[in-house]
Amino acid sequence: MNPWIRALALLIAVFVAAPMFIVIPMSFSSAASLTFPPPGYTLANYVSFFSDPNWTQPLTNSLVIGLGTVCVTMLFSVPASFALVRHIFAGRALFNLLIMLPMIVPTIVMALGYYIYFGQLRLVQSYLGVILAHSCIAMPMSTLILTAALKGFDRSVERAAMNLGASPFTTFRLITFPILRPAFTVAGLFAFIASFDEAVISLFISGRDKATLPRQMFNAVRQEADPTISAASSFLFLLVLAGICVWLAPQLIRRRTRAADQSQGNGATQPAAAAS
């Protein structure tokens, strides 16, 4: 690779990661406000984050809403992806456009629309309303991931299973899903992260009792610049990093297993070749 391209990539990576080198040290700061560099180091911000109901309740709400968003998103994005990839029907292009629309329309516009529409349905300030709104935001990315995986899927293994007498559901459970499990995992992970990180829609429809962690962080900055927000930011970063590690770990394990198998195979063939 060109050294200039490597230097540019490294510069971009440092620029993207630079805020975390500020936020994480500030989360251990002993100052009573957001101060960098920290005058001292303590765990008081993390103790406050995990013990203060003003922070623990939004964290619990975000986890519940995030898991609900994953369930609703996968419930709709999986059949939508199969329909787009494996079937030809009238209005397929329009159907695809409607699914991708949340990626095009500004979030503030969608939040206002959800507030008006969900207000009529009495879903404002409810878990269900926030989950449905977050699912609409997460569905485009999840659908893109699943459609990309389905386009590269070899359907001959499904046909072989059906020729042996397996029903469509059994084929999906024993053949399709195990092969596409990484794509399903990544799609669900992106849905959870999209929900956990969403702040604009939560400001409009979550309300005080169903406030999410990003909304509480926004309120903390706007009202009093609570230093606990640095601990909350670090927790969000570590949560996303853990999700990425969970996704990458099986791939790394499989690669190492394949490399070990190949090395053992090469080691076995060399003595045989020498003996012959």
Short mmCIF file of C-alpha atoms in Angstrom, two decimals, residues 93-266:
data_model
loop_
_atom_site.label_atom_id
_atom_site.label_comp_id
_atom_site.label_asym_id
_atom_site.label_seq_id
_atom_site.Cartn_x
_atom_site.Cartn_y
_atom_site.Cartn_z
CA ALA A 93 -38.69 -0.59 -6.08
CA LEU A 94 -41.21 1.54 -4.17
CA PHE A 95 -41.15 -0.94 -1.29
CA ASN A 96 -37.36 -0.72 -1.14
CA LEU A 97 -37.53 3.08 -1.23
CA LEU A 98 -39.97 3.17 1.68
CA ILE A 99 -37.67 0.95 3.76
CA MET A 100 -34.66 3.19 3.05
CA LEU A 101 -36.59 6.43 3.57
CA PRO A 102 -35.49 6.92 7.22
CA MET A 103 -31.89 7.17 5.97
CA ILE A 104 -32.87 10.02 3.65
CA VAL A 105 -35.30 12.11 5.69
CA PRO A 106 -33.69 14.29 8.42
CA THR A 107 -34.13 12.80 11.86
CA ILE A 108 -35.67 15.99 13.27
CA VAL A 109 -38.40 15.85 10.63
CA MET A 110 -39.16 12.21 11.43
CA ALA A 111 -39.17 12.97 15.17
CA LEU A 112 -41.77 15.70 14.68
CA GLY A 113 -43.88 13.36 12.56
CA TYR A 114 -43.68 10.62 15.18
CA TYR A 115 -44.63 13.08 17.90
CA ILE A 116 -47.78 14.19 16.06
CA TYR A 117 -48.80 10.72 14.87
CA PHE A 118 -47.99 8.84 18.08
CA GLY A 119 -49.70 11.57 20.07
CA GLN A 120 -52.96 10.70 18.33
CA LEU A 121 -52.38 7.02 19.10
CA ARG A 122 -51.43 7.82 22.73
CA LEU A 123 -48.01 6.23 22.29
CA VAL A 124 -46.00 9.27 23.36
CA GLN A 125 -44.11 8.72 26.65
CA SER A 126 -44.40 4.95 26.31
CA TYR A 127 -41.95 2.14 25.70
CA LEU A 128 -43.92 0.93 22.70
CA GLY A 129 -43.85 4.31 21.00
CA VAL A 130 -40.09 4.74 21.41
CA ILE A 131 -39.43 1.15 20.29
CA LEU A 132 -41.51 1.58 17.14
CA ALA A 133 -39.82 4.87 16.29
CA HIS A 134 -36.34 3.46 16.88
CA SER A 135 -37.19 0.39 14.81
CA CYS A 136 -38.02 2.61 11.85
CA ILE A 137 -34.61 4.24 12.19
CA ALA A 138 -32.76 0.92 12.54
CA MET A 139 -34.58 -1.03 9.84
CA PRO A 140 -32.78 0.42 6.76
CA MET A 141 -29.30 -0.59 7.93
CA SER A 142 -30.44 -4.01 9.12
CA THR A 143 -32.20 -4.64 5.82
CA LEU A 144 -29.11 -3.63 3.84
CA ILE A 145 -26.95 -6.05 5.83
CA LEU A 146 -29.37 -8.94 5.39
CA THR A 147 -29.99 -8.31 1.68
CA ALA A 148 -26.23 -8.21 1.02
CA ALA A 149 -25.83 -11.55 2.81
CA LEU A 150 -28.75 -13.12 0.97
CA LYS A 151 -27.43 -12.04 -2.44
CA GLY A 152 -24.23 -13.98 -1.78
CA PHE A 153 -26.02 -17.02 -0.37
CA ASP A 154 -25.83 -20.28 -2.33
CA ARG A 155 -29.39 -21.57 -2.54
CA SER A 156 -28.34 -25.00 -3.76
CA VAL A 157 -27.96 -26.16 -0.14
CA GLU A 158 -31.58 -25.16 0.52
CA ARG A 159 -32.76 -27.00 -2.57
CA ALA A 160 -30.84 -30.09 -1.50
CA ALA A 161 -32.51 -30.05 1.90
CA MET A 162 -35.97 -29.62 0.36
CA ASN A 163 -35.30 -32.46 -2.09
CA LEU A 164 -34.56 -34.66 0.91
CA GLY A 165 -37.98 -33.85 2.38
CA ALA A 166 -37.31 -30.89 4.66
CA SER A 167 -40.09 -28.33 5.02
CA PRO A 168 -39.39 -24.63 4.33
CA PHE A 169 -39.35 -23.87 8.05
CA THR A 170 -37.00 -26.78 8.80
CA THR A 171 -34.75 -25.70 5.95
CA PHE A 172 -34.57 -22.18 7.31
CA ARG A 173 -33.95 -23.39 10.88
CA LEU A 174 -31.29 -25.97 10.08
CA ILE A 175 -29.68 -24.64 6.89
CA THR A 176 -30.34 -20.99 6.11
CA PHE A 177 -30.17 -19.48 9.58
CA PRO A 178 -26.94 -21.22 10.71
CA ILE A 179 -25.16 -20.12 7.52
CA LEU A 180 -26.46 -16.55 7.76
CA ARG A 181 -26.10 -16.30 11.55
CA PRO A 182 -23.23 -13.75 11.33
CA ALA A 183 -25.38 -11.46 9.15
CA PHE A 184 -28.31 -11.79 11.56
CA THR A 185 -26.01 -11.01 14.48
CA VAL A 186 -24.56 -7.92 12.82
CA ALA A 187 -28.00 -6.68 11.77
CA GLY A 188 -29.31 -7.05 15.32
CA LEU A 189 -26.19 -5.40 16.73
CA PHE A 190 -26.58 -2.39 14.44
CA ALA A 191 -30.25 -2.12 15.40
CA PHE A 192 -29.35 -2.09 19.10
CA ILE A 193 -26.60 0.51 18.64
CA ALA A 194 -28.87 2.71 16.52
CA SER A 195 -31.51 2.63 19.25
CA PHE A 196 -29.09 3.08 22.13
CA ASP A 197 -27.45 6.07 20.46
CA GLU A 198 -30.62 7.84 19.26
CA ALA A 199 -31.25 11.16 21.02
CA VAL A 200 -33.38 13.38 18.76
CA ILE A 201 -36.42 11.10 18.56
CA SER A 202 -36.17 10.35 22.28
CA LEU A 203 -36.31 14.08 23.05
CA PHE A 204 -39.67 14.28 21.30
CA ILE A 205 -41.54 11.13 22.35
CA SER A 206 -39.82 9.42 25.31
CA GLY A 207 -41.05 11.74 28.05
CA ARG A 208 -39.59 12.05 31.55
CA ASP A 209 -40.41 8.57 32.85
CA LYS A 210 -39.19 6.78 29.69
CA ALA A 211 -36.15 9.00 29.13
CA THR A 212 -33.22 7.25 27.48
CA LEU A 213 -29.55 7.63 28.34
CA PRO A 214 -28.75 9.98 25.40
CA ARG A 215 -31.65 12.21 26.43
CA GLN A 216 -30.39 12.30 30.02
CA MET A 217 -26.90 13.16 28.77
CA PHE A 218 -28.34 16.03 26.74
CA ASN A 219 -30.24 17.32 29.76
CA ALA A 220 -27.13 17.03 31.95
CA VAL A 221 -25.11 19.18 29.56
CA ARG A 222 -27.88 21.73 29.07
CA GLN A 223 -28.75 22.22 32.73
CA GLU A 224 -25.63 21.91 34.88
CA ALA A 225 -22.77 20.24 32.95
CA ASP A 226 -22.77 17.29 35.34
CA PRO A 227 -19.33 15.58 35.15
CA THR A 228 -21.12 12.21 35.38
CA ILE A 229 -21.82 12.64 31.67
CA SER A 230 -18.19 11.76 30.96
CA ALA A 231 -18.67 8.40 32.71
CA ALA A 232 -21.87 7.84 30.71
CA SER A 233 -20.03 8.66 27.47
CA SER A 234 -17.21 6.25 28.33
CA PHE A 235 -19.77 3.56 29.15
CA LEU A 236 -21.41 4.03 25.74
CA PHE A 237 -18.05 3.75 24.02
CA LEU A 238 -17.16 0.58 25.91
CA LEU A 239 -20.57 -0.90 25.14
CA VAL A 240 -20.14 -0.34 21.41
CA LEU A 241 -16.57 -1.66 21.60
CA ALA A 242 -17.80 -4.78 23.39
CA GLY A 243 -20.41 -5.34 20.69
CA ILE A 244 -17.76 -5.09 17.98
CA CYS A 245 -15.54 -7.53 19.87
CA VAL A 246 -18.43 -9.98 20.21
CA TRP A 247 -18.91 -9.77 16.44
CA LEU A 248 -15.20 -10.10 15.59
CA ALA A 249 -14.29 -12.80 18.10
CA PRO A 250 -15.98 -15.75 16.27
CA GLN A 251 -14.38 -14.65 12.99
CA LEU A 252 -10.92 -14.51 14.57
CA ILE A 253 -11.45 -17.91 16.19
CA ARG A 254 -12.52 -19.44 12.87
CA ARG A 255 -9.52 -17.94 11.08
CA ARG A 256 -7.11 -19.27 13.67
CA THR A 257 -8.76 -22.68 13.54
CA ARG A 258 -8.47 -22.78 9.76
CA ALA A 259 -4.85 -21.66 9.91
CA ALA A 260 -4.10 -24.36 12.49
CA ASP A 261 -5.82 -27.01 10.39
CA GLN A 262 -3.92 -25.93 7.29
CA SER A 263 -0.61 -25.98 9.14
CA GLN A 264 -1.36 -29.47 10.48
CA GLY A 265 -2.33 -30.59 6.99
CA ASN A 266 0.88 -29.22 5.53
#
